[in-house]
Short mmCIF file of C-alpha atoms in Angstrom, two decimals:
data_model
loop_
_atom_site.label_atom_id
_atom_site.label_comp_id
_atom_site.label_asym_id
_atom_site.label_seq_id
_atom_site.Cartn_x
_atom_site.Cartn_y
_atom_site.Cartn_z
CA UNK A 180 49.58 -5.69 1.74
CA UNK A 181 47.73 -2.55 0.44
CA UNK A 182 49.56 -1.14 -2.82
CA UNK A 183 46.71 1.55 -3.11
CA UNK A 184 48.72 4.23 -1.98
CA UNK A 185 51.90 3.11 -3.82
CA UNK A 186 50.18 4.87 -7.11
CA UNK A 187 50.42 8.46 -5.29
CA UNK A 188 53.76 9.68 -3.30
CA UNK A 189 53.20 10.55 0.35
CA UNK A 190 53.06 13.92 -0.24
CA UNK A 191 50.16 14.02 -2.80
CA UNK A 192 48.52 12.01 -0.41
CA UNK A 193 49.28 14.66 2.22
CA UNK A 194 47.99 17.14 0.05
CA UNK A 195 45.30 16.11 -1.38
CA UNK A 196 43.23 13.97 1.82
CA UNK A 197 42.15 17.18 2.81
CA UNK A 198 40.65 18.13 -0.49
CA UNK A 199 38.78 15.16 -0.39
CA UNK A 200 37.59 14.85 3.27
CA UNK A 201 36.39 18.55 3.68
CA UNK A 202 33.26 18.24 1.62
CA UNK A 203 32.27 15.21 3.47
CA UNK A 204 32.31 17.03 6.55
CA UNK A 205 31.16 20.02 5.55
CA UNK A 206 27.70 17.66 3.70
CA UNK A 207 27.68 16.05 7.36
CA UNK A 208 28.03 18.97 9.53
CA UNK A 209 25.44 21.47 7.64
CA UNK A 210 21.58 20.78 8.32
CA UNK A 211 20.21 19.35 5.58
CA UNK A 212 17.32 21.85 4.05
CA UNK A 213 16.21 19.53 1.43
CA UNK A 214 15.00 17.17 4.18
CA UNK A 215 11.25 17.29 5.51
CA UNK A 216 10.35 15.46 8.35
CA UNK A 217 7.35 12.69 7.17
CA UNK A 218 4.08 12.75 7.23
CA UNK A 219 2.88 9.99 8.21
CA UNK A 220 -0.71 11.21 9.27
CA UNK A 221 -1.49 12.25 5.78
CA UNK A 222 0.39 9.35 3.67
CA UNK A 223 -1.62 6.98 5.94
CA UNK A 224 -5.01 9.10 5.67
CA UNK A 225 -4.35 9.08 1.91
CA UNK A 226 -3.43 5.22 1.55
CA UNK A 227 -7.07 4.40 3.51
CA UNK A 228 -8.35 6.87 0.64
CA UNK A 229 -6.69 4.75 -1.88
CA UNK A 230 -8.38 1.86 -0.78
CA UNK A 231 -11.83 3.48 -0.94
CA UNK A 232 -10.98 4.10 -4.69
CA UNK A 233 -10.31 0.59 -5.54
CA UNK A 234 -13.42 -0.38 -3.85
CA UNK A 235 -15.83 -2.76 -6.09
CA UNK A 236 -19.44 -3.15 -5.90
CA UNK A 237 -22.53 -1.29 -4.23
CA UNK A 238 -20.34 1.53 -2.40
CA UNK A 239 -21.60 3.03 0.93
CA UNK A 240 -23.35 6.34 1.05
CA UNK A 241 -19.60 7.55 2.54
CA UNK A 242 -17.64 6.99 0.10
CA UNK A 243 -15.27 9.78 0.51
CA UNK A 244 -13.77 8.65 -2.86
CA UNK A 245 -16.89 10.46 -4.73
CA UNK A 246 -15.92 9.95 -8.36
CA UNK A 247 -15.97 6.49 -8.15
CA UNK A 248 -19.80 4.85 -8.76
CA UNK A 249 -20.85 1.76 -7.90
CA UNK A 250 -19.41 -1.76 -10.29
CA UNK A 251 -19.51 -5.59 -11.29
CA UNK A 252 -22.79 -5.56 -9.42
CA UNK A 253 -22.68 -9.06 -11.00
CA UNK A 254 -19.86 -10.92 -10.28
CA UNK A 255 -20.40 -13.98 -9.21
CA UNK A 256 -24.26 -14.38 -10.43
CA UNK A 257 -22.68 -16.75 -13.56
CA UNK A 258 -22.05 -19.42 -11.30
CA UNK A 259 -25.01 -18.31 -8.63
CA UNK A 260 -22.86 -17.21 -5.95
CA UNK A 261 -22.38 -12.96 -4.62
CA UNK A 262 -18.80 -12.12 -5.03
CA UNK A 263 -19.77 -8.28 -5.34
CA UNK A 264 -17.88 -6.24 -2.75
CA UNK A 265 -13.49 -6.53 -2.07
CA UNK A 266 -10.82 -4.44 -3.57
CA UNK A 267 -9.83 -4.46 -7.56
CA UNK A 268 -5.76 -5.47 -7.96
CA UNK A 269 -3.69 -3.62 -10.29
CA UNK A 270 -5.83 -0.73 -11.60
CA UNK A 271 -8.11 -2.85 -13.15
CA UNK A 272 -11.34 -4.76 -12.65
CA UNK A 273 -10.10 -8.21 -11.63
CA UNK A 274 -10.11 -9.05 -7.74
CA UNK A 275 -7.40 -11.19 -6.76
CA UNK A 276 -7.81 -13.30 -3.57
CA UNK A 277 -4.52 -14.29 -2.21
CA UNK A 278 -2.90 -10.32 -2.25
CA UNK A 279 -6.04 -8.74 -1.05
CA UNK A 280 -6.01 -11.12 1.99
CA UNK A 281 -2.86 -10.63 2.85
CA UNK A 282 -3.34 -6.88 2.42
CA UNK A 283 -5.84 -6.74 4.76
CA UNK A 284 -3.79 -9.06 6.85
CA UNK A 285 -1.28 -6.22 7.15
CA UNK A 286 -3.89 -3.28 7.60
CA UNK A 287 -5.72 -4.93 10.18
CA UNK A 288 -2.12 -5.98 12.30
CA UNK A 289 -1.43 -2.22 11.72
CA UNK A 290 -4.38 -0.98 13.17
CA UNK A 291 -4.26 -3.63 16.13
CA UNK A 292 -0.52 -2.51 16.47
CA UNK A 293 -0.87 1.58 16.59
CA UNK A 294 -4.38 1.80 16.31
CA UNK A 295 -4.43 3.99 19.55
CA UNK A 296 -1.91 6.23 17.52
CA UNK A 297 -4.27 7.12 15.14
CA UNK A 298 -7.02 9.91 14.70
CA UNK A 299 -10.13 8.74 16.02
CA UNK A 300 -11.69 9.27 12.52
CA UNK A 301 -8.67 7.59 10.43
CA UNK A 302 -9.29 4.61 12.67
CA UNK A 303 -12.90 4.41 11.77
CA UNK A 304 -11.81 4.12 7.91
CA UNK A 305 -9.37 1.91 7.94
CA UNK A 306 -11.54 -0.75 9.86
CA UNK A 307 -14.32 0.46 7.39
CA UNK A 308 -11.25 -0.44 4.83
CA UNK A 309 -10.69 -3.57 6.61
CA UNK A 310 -14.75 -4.56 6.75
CA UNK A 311 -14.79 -3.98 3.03
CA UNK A 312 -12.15 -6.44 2.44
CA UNK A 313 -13.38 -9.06 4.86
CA UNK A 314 -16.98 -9.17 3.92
CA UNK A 315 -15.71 -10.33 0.43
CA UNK A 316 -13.59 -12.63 1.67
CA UNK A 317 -16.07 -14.13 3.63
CA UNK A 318 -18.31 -14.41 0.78
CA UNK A 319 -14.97 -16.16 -1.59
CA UNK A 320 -15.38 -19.24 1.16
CA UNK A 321 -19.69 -19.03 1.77
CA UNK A 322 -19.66 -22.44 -0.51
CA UNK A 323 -18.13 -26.20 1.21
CA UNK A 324 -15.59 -27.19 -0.77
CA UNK A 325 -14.97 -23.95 -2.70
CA UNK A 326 -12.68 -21.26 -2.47
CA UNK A 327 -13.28 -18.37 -5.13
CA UNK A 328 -9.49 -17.03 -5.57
CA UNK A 329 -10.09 -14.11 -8.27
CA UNK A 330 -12.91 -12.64 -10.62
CA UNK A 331 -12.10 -11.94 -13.89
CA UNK A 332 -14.38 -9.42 -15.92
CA UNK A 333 -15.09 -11.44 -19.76
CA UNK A 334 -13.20 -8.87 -21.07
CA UNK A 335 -9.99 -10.10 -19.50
CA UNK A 336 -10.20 -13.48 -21.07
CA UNK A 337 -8.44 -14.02 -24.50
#
């Protein structure tokens, strides 16, 4: 049994419902001018762009991303192995295996997906996006019985 409405008499309750119900339909019946429809051209033209900015090693000569130079044109050469290329995690300069894989996972099942949605030339960057990513994975496994997972820059070890 509800006792709810034994707090208020039948006739506040009377009274009052309406003050309470005609704002909600009055926020449910007017358009709402606030709200923009997405998108989703630009947020996914500007997420390929992201991608080009956390680029490591030699970059291409179309980088679009043109304040960004080329980095850890060594890693790897410690050990004798090329781990230069792949995507930086975090902001930072350490390249983490296991999330850029699975990033790249999800960009290439998106472009395989709606990849016939897409402009013509934000196609051609995210599989340049998704090239960049697989080259250096490729190069994480180049070695029997090895599987590079990250590189750490020296100045990340304490």
């Amino acid at each position: 049994m509800n006792h709810y409405l034994d707090l208020f008499p039948p006739s506040f309750v009377a009274v009052m419902t309406p003050f309470f119900l005609l704002p909600l339909l009055l926020l449910l019946a007017l358009p709402l001018p606030l709200a923009r429809s997405h998108d989703y051209h630009d947020a996914l033209a500007k997420s390929i762009l992201f991608f080009e900015g956390q680029r490591s090693g030699k970059l291409p000569a179309d980088q679009r991303a043109e304040w960004r130079g080329d980095s850890a044109l060594s890693d790897g050469s410690e050990v004798g192995v090329d781990l230069t290329g792949g995507y930086y995690d975090a902001g930072d300069n350490v390249k983490f295996g296991f999330p850029m894989a699975f990033t790249t996972t999800m960009l290439s099942w998106s472009v395989i997906e709606f990849g016939d949605y897409m402009p013509a030339d934000e196609r051609r960057n995210a599989a340049a996006a998704i090239r960049w990513a697989t080259d250096y994975l490729l190069k994480t496994v180049s070695h029997p019985g090895v599987v590079f997972v990250q590189v750490i820059p020296h100045r990340h070890l304490y």
